[in-house]
mmCIF file of C-alpha atoms in Angstrom:
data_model
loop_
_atom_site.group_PDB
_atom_site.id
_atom_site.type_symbol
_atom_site.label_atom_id
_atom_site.label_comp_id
_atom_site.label_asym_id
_atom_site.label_seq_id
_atom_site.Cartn_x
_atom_site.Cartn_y
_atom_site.Cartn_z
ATOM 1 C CA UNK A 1089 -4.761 20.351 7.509
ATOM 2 C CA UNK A 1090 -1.475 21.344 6.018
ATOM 3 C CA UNK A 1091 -0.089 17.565 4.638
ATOM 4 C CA UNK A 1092 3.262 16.646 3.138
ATOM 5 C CA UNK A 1093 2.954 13.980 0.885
ATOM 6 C CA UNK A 1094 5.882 11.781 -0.163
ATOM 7 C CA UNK A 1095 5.057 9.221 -3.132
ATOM 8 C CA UNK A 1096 2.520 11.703 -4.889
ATOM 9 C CA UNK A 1097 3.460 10.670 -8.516
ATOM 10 C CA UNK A 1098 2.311 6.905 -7.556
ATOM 11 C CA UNK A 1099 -0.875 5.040 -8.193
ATOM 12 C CA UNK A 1100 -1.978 5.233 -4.828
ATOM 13 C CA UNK A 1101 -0.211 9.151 -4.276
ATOM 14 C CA UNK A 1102 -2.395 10.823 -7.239
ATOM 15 C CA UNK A 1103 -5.753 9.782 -6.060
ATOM 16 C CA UNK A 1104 -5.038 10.100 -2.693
ATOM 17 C CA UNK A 1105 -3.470 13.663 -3.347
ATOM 18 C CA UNK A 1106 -6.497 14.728 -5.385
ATOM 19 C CA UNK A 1107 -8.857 13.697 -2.843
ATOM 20 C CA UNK A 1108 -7.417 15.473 -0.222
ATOM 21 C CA UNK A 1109 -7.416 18.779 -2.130
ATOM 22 C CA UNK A 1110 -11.045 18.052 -2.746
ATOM 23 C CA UNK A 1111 -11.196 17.963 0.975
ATOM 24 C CA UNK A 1112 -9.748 21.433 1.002
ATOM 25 C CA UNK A 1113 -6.304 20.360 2.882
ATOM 26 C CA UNK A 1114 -2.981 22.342 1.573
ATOM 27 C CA UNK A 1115 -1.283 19.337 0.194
ATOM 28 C CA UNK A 1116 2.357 19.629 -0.562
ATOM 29 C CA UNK A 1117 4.061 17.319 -2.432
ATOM 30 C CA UNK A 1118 7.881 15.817 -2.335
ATOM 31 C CA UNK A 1119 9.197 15.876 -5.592
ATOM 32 C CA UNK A 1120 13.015 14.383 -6.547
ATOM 33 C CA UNK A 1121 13.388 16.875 -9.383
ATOM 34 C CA UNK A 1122 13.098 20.427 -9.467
ATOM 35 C CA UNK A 1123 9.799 21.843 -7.730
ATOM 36 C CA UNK A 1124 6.921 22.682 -10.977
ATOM 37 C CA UNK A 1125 5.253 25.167 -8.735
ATOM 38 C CA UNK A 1126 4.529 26.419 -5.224
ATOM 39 C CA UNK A 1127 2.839 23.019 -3.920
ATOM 40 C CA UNK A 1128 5.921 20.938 -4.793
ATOM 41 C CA UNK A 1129 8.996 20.679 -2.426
ATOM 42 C CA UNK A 1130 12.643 19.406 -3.133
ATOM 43 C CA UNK A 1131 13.935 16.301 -1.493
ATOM 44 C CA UNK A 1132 16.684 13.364 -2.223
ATOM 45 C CA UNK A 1133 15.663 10.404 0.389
ATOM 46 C CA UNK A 1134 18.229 8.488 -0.837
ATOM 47 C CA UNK A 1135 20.519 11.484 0.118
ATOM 48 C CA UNK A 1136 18.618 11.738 3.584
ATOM 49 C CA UNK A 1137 18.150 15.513 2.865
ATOM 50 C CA UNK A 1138 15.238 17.320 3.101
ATOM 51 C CA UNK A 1139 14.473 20.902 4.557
ATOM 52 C CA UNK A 1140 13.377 20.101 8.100
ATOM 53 C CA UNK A 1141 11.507 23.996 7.943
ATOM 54 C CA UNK A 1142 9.380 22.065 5.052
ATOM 55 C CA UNK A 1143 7.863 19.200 7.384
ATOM 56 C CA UNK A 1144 7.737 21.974 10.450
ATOM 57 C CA UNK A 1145 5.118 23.399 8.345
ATOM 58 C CA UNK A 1146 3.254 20.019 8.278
ATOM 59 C CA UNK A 1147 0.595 19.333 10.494
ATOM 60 C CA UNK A 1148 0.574 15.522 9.206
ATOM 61 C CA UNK A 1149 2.968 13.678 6.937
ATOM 62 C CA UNK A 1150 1.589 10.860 4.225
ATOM 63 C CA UNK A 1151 4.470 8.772 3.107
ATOM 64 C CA UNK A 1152 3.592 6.184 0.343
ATOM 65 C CA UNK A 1153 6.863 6.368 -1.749
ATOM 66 C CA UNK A 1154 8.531 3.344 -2.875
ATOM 67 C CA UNK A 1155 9.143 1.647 -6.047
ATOM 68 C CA UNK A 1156 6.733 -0.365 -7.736
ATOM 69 C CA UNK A 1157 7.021 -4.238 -6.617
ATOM 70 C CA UNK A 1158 4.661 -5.281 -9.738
ATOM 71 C CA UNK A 1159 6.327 -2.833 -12.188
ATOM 72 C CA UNK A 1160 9.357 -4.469 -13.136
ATOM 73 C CA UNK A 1161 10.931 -8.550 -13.262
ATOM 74 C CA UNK A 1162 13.039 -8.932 -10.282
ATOM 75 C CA UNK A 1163 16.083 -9.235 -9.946
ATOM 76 C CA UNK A 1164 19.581 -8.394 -7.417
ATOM 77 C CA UNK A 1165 19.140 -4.436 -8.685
ATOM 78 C CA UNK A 1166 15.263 -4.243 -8.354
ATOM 79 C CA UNK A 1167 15.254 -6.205 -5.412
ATOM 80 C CA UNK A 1168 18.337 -3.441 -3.722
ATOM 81 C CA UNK A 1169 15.125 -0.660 -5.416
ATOM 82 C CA UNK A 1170 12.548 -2.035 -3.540
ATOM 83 C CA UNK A 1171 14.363 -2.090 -0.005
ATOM 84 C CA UNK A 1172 16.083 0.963 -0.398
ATOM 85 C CA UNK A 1173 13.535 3.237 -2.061
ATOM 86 C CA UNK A 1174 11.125 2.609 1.213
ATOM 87 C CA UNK A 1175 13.953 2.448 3.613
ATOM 88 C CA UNK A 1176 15.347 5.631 3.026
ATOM 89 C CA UNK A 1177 12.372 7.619 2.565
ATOM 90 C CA UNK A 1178 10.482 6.857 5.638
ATOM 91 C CA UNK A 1179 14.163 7.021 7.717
ATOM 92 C CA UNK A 1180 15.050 10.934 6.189
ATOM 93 C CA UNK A 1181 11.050 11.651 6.876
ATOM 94 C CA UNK A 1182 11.203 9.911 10.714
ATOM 95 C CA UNK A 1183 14.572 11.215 11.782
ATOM 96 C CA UNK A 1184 13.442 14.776 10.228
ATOM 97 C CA UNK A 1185 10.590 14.973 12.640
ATOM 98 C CA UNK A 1186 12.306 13.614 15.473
ATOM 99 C CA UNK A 1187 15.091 16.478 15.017
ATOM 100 C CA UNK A 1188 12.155 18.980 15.648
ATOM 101 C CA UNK A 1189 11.520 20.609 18.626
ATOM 102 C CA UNK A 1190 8.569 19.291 19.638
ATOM 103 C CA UNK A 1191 6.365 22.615 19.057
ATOM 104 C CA UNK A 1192 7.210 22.244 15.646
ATOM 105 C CA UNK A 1193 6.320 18.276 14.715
ATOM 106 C CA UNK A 1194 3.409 17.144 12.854
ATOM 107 C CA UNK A 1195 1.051 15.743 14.493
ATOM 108 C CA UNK A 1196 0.522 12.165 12.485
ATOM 109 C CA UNK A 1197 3.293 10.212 10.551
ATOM 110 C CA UNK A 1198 0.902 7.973 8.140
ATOM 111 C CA UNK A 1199 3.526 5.777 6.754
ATOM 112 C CA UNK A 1200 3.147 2.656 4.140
ATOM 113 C CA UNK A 1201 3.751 -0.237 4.622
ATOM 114 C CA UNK A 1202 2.111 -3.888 3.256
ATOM 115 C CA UNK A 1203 0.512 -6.949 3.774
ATOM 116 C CA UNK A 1204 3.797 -8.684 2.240
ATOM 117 C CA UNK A 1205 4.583 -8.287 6.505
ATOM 118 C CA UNK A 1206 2.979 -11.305 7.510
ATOM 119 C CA UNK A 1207 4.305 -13.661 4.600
ATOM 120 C CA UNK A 1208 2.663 -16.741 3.513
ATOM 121 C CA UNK A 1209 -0.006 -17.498 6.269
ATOM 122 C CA UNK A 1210 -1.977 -20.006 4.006
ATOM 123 C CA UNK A 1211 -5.580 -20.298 5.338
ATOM 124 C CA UNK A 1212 -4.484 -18.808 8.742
ATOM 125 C CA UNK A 1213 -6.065 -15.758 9.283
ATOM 126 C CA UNK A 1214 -4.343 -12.981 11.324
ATOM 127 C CA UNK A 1215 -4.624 -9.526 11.896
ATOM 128 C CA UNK A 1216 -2.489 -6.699 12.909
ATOM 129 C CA UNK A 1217 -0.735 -8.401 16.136
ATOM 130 C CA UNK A 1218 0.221 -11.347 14.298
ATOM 131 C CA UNK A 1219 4.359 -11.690 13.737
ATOM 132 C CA UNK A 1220 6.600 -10.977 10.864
ATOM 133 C CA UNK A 1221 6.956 -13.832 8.555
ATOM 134 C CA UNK A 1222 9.594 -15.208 6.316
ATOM 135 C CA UNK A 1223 10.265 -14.066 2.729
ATOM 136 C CA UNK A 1224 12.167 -11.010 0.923
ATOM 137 C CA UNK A 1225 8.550 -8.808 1.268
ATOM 138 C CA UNK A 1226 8.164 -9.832 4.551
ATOM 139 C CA UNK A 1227 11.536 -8.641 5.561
ATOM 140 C CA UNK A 1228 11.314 -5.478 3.749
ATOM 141 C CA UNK A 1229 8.750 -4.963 6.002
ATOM 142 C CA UNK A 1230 10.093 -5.407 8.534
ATOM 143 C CA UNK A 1231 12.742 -2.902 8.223
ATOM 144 C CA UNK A 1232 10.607 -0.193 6.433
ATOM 145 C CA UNK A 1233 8.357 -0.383 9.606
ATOM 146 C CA UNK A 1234 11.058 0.071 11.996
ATOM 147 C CA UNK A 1235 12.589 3.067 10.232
ATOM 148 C CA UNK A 1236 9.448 5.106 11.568
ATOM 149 C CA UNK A 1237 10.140 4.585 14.872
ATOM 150 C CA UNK A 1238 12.373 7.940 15.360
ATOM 151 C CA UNK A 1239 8.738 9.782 15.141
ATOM 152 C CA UNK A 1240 7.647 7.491 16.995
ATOM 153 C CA UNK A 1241 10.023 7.879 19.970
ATOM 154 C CA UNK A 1242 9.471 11.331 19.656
ATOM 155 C CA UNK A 1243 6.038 11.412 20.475
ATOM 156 C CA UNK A 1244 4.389 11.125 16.904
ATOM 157 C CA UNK A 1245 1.536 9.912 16.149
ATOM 158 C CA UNK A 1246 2.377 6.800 13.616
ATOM 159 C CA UNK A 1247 -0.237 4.402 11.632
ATOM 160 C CA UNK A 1248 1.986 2.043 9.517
ATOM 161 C CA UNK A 1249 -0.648 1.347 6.349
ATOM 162 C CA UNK A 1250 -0.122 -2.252 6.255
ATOM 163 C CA UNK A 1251 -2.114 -2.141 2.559
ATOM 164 C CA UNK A 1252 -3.481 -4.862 0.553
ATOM 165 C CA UNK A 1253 -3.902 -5.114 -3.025
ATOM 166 C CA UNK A 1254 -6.045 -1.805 -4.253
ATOM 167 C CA UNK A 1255 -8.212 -2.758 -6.818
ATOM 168 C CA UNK A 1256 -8.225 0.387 -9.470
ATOM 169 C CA UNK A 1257 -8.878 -0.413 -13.386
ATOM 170 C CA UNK A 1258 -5.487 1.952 -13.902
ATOM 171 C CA UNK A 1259 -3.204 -0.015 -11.915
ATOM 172 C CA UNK A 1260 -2.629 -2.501 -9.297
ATOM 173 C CA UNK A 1261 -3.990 -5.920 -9.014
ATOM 174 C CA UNK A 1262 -6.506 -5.458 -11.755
ATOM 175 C CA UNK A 1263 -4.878 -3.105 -14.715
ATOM 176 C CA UNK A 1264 -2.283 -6.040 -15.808
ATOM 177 C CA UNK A 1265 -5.166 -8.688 -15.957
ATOM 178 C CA UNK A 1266 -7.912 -6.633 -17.543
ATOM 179 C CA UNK A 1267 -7.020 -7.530 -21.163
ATOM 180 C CA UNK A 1268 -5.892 -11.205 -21.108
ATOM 181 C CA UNK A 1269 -9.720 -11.585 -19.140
ATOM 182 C CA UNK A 1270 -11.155 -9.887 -21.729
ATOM 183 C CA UNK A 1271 -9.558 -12.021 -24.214
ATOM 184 C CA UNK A 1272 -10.808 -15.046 -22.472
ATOM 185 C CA UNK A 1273 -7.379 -16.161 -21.975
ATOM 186 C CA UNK A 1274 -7.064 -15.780 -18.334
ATOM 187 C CA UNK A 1275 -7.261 -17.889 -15.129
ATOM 188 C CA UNK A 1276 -6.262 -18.381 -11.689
ATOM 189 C CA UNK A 1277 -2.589 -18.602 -11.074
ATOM 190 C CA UNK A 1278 -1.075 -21.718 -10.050
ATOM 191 C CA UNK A 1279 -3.650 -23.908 -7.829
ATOM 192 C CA UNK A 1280 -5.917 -20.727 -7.515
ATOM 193 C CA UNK A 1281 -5.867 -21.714 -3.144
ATOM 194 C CA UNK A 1282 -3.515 -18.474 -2.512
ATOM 195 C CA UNK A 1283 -5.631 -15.765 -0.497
ATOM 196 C CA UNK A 1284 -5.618 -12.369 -1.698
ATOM 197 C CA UNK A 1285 -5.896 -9.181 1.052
ATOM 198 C CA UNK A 1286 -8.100 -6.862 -1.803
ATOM 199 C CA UNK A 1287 -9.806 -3.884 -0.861
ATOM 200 C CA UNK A 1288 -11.111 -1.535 -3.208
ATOM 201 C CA UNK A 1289 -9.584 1.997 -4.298
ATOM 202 C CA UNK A 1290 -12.650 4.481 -2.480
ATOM 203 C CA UNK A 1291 -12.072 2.108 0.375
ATOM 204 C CA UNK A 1292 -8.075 2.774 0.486
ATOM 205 C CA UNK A 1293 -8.589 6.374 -0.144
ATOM 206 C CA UNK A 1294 -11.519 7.022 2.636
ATOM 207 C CA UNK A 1295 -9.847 4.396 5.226
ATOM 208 C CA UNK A 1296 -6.694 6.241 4.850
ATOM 209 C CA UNK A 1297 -8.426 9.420 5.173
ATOM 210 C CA UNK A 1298 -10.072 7.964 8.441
ATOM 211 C CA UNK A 1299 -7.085 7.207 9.803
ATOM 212 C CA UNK A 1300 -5.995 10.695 8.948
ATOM 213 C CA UNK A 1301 -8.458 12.043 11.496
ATOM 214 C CA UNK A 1302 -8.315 9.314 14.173
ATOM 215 C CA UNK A 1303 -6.451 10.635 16.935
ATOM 216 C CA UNK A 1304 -6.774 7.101 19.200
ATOM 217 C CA UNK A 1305 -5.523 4.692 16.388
ATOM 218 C CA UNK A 1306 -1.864 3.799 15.970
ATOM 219 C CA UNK A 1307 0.934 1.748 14.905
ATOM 220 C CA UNK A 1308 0.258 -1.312 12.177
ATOM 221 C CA UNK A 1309 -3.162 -1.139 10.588
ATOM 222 C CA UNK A 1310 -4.415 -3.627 7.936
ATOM 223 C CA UNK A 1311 -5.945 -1.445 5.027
ATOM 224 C CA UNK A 1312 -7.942 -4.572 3.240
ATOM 225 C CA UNK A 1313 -11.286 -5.191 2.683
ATOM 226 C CA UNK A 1314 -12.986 -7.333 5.308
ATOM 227 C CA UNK A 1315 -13.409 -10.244 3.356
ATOM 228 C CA UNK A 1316 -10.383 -11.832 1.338
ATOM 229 C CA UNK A 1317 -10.747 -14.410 -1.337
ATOM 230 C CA UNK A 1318 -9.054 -17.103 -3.077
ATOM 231 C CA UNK A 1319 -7.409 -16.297 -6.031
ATOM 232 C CA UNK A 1320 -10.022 -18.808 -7.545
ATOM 233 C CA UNK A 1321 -12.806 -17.231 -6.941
ATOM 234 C CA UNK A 1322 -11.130 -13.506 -7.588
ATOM 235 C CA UNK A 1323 -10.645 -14.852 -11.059
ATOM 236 C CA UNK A 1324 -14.276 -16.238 -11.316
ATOM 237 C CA UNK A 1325 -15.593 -13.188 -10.370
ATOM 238 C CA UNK A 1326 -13.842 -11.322 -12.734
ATOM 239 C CA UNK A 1327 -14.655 -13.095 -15.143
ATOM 240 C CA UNK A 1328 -18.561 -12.839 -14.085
ATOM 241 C CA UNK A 1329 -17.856 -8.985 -14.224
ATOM 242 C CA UNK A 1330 -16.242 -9.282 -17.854
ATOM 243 C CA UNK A 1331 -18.738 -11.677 -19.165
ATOM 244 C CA UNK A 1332 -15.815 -13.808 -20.439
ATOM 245 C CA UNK A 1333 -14.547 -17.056 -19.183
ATOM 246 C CA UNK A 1334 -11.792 -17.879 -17.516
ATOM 247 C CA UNK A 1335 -10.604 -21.236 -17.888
ATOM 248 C CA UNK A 1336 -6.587 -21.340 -18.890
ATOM 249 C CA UNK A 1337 -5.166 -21.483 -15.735
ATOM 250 C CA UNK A 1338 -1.943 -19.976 -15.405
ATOM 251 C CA UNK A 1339 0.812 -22.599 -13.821
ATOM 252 C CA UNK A 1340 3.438 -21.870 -11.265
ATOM 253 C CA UNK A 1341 6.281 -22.140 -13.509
ATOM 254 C CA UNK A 1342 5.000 -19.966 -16.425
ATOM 255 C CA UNK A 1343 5.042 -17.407 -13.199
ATOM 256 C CA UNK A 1344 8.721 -18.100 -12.394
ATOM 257 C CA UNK A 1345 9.546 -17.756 -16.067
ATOM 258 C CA UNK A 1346 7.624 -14.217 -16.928
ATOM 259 C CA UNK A 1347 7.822 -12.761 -13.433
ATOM 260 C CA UNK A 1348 11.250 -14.073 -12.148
ATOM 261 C CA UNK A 1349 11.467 -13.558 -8.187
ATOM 262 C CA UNK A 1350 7.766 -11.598 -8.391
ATOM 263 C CA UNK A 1351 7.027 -15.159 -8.932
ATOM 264 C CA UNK A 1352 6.921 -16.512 -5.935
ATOM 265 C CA UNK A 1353 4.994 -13.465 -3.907
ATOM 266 C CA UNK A 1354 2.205 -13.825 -6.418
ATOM 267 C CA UNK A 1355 1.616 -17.577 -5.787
ATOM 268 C CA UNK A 1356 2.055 -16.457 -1.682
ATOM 269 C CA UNK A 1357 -1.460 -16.672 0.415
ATOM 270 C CA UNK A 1358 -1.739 -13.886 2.351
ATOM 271 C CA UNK A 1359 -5.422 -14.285 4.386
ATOM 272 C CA UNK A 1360 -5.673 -10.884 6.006
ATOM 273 C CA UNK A 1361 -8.361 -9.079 7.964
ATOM 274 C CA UNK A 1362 -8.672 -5.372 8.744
ATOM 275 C CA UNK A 1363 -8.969 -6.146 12.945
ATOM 276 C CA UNK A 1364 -8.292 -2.402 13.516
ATOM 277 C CA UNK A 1365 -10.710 -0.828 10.984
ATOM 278 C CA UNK A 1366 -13.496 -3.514 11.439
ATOM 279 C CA UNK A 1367 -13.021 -2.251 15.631
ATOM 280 C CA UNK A 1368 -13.066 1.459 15.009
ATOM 281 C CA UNK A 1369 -16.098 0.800 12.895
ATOM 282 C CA UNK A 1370 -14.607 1.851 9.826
ATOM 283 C CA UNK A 1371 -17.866 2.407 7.359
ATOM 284 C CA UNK A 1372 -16.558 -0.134 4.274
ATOM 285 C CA UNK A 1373 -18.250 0.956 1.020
ATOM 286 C CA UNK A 1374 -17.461 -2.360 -0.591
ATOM 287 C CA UNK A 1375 -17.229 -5.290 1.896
ATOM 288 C CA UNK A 1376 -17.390 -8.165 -0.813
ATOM 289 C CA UNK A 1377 -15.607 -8.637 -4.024
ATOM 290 C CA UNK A 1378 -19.020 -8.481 -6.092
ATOM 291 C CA UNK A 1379 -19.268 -4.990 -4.308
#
């Protein structure tokens, strides 16, 4: 396939960009600078311009830009980042494709999106029909979703990548935590009950490349592993894995002090399951945590 990739540069973007060249697609990538070579096309999202002959040579688009929502403490600005940075790119990508004629659209719109959707469901599991729930994540959601829906109307294909938390020793979930655990002075954070969505990074990469190919699936689809944990027993099994203890639990308030707003979606139990992948039969290469 010819894919247009938006968010290349990211943690999730590079892999995923140098796995589908492996797979011998013509990946281009959007770049908010001046393009470094013939695979790399101009675009300012928050602008809403881009070329629409650039995505008319697209047989699927991949959009995973948005800025980091563990990178930086929150605050008014970073919180404007994170809504806006998501917003606009998947509204100049979905109202570019819609302004096609329809000879001319890619087939597939593989947007991102997150498990921050469903907000705080404590031990209530849900999958992808479950509502929107409360909280600044979950509304971002809510609105980056909805900004795809010009494609959408126009016949696209779209899979909103309602992703969990990719566990990659570079970044993520896992990078920040690696060296307080090996330092044995790490543990769960606050009362350790929260769920956490994980799935592992071959298991992003190949899901999303499933979805890639699957003509029948569409709209919201859970990328997590098919069996979440408590961040309890995440932290005990990292710690197994480490061969260090972890016994200094981390409380709520320490959060609130070093992460500010983050705070309170880190402490936020989020017990999701992958109903769309787990139908389609999606082959998981690492089910469990130990995995």
């Amino acid at each position: 396939m010819r894919i247009l990739l938006a968010g290349a540069s990211g943690f999730l973007g590079t892999r995923l960009a140098d796995v589908l060249v492996r797979d011998e697609h013509e990946v281009t990538r959007l770049v908010r600078r001046a393009p470094g070579g013939p695979q790399e096309r101009r675009w300012d999202p928050a602008a809403g311009q881009l070329d629409p002959a650039v995505v008319a040579e697209a047989d699927a688009v991949i959009n995973l830009a948005g800025a980091g929502v563990g990178d930086k403490r929150w605050n008014d600005d970073y919180r404007r980042l994170i809504r806006t940075s998501r917003v606009d790119s998947t509204t100049t990508l979905a109202t570019t494709i819609a302004g096609l004629p329809a000879a001319d659209r890619p087939r597939v719109l593989l947007n991102s999106s997150a498990v921050g959707w469903y907000g705080n469901t404590g031990d209530r599991a849900v999958e992808e029909d479950a509502p929107a729930g409360e909280g600044f994540l979950a509304d971002v959601c809510r609105v980056w979703e909805a900004a795809t829906r010009p494609a959408e109307d126009a016949g696209v294909r779209v899979v909103r990548l309602r992703t969990g938390l990719p566990l990659h020793r570079d970044g993520g979930l896992l990078k920040p935590q690696l060296l307080p655990f090996k330092l044995g002075i790490a543990g769960r954070l606050g009362s350790g009950r929260q769920w956490l969505p994980w799935i592992s990074m071959a298991d992003w990469l190949d899901a999303t490349r499933f979805l890639l190919d699957r003509d029948d699936l569409a709209g919201p689809v859970n990328v997590v592993g098919p069996n979440p944990v408590t961040n309890a027993e995440f932290t005990r099994e990292l710690a197994r894995q480490l061969h260090r203890p972890a016994v200094i639990p981390i409380p709520a308030l320490a959060l609130k002090v070093v992460l500010g707003g983050f705070s309170h979606e880190a402490l936020t139990s989020t017990r999701v399951l992958p109903g769309v992948l787990t139908r389609a039969a999606y082959p998981y290469h690492h089910p469990t945590l130990p995995q």
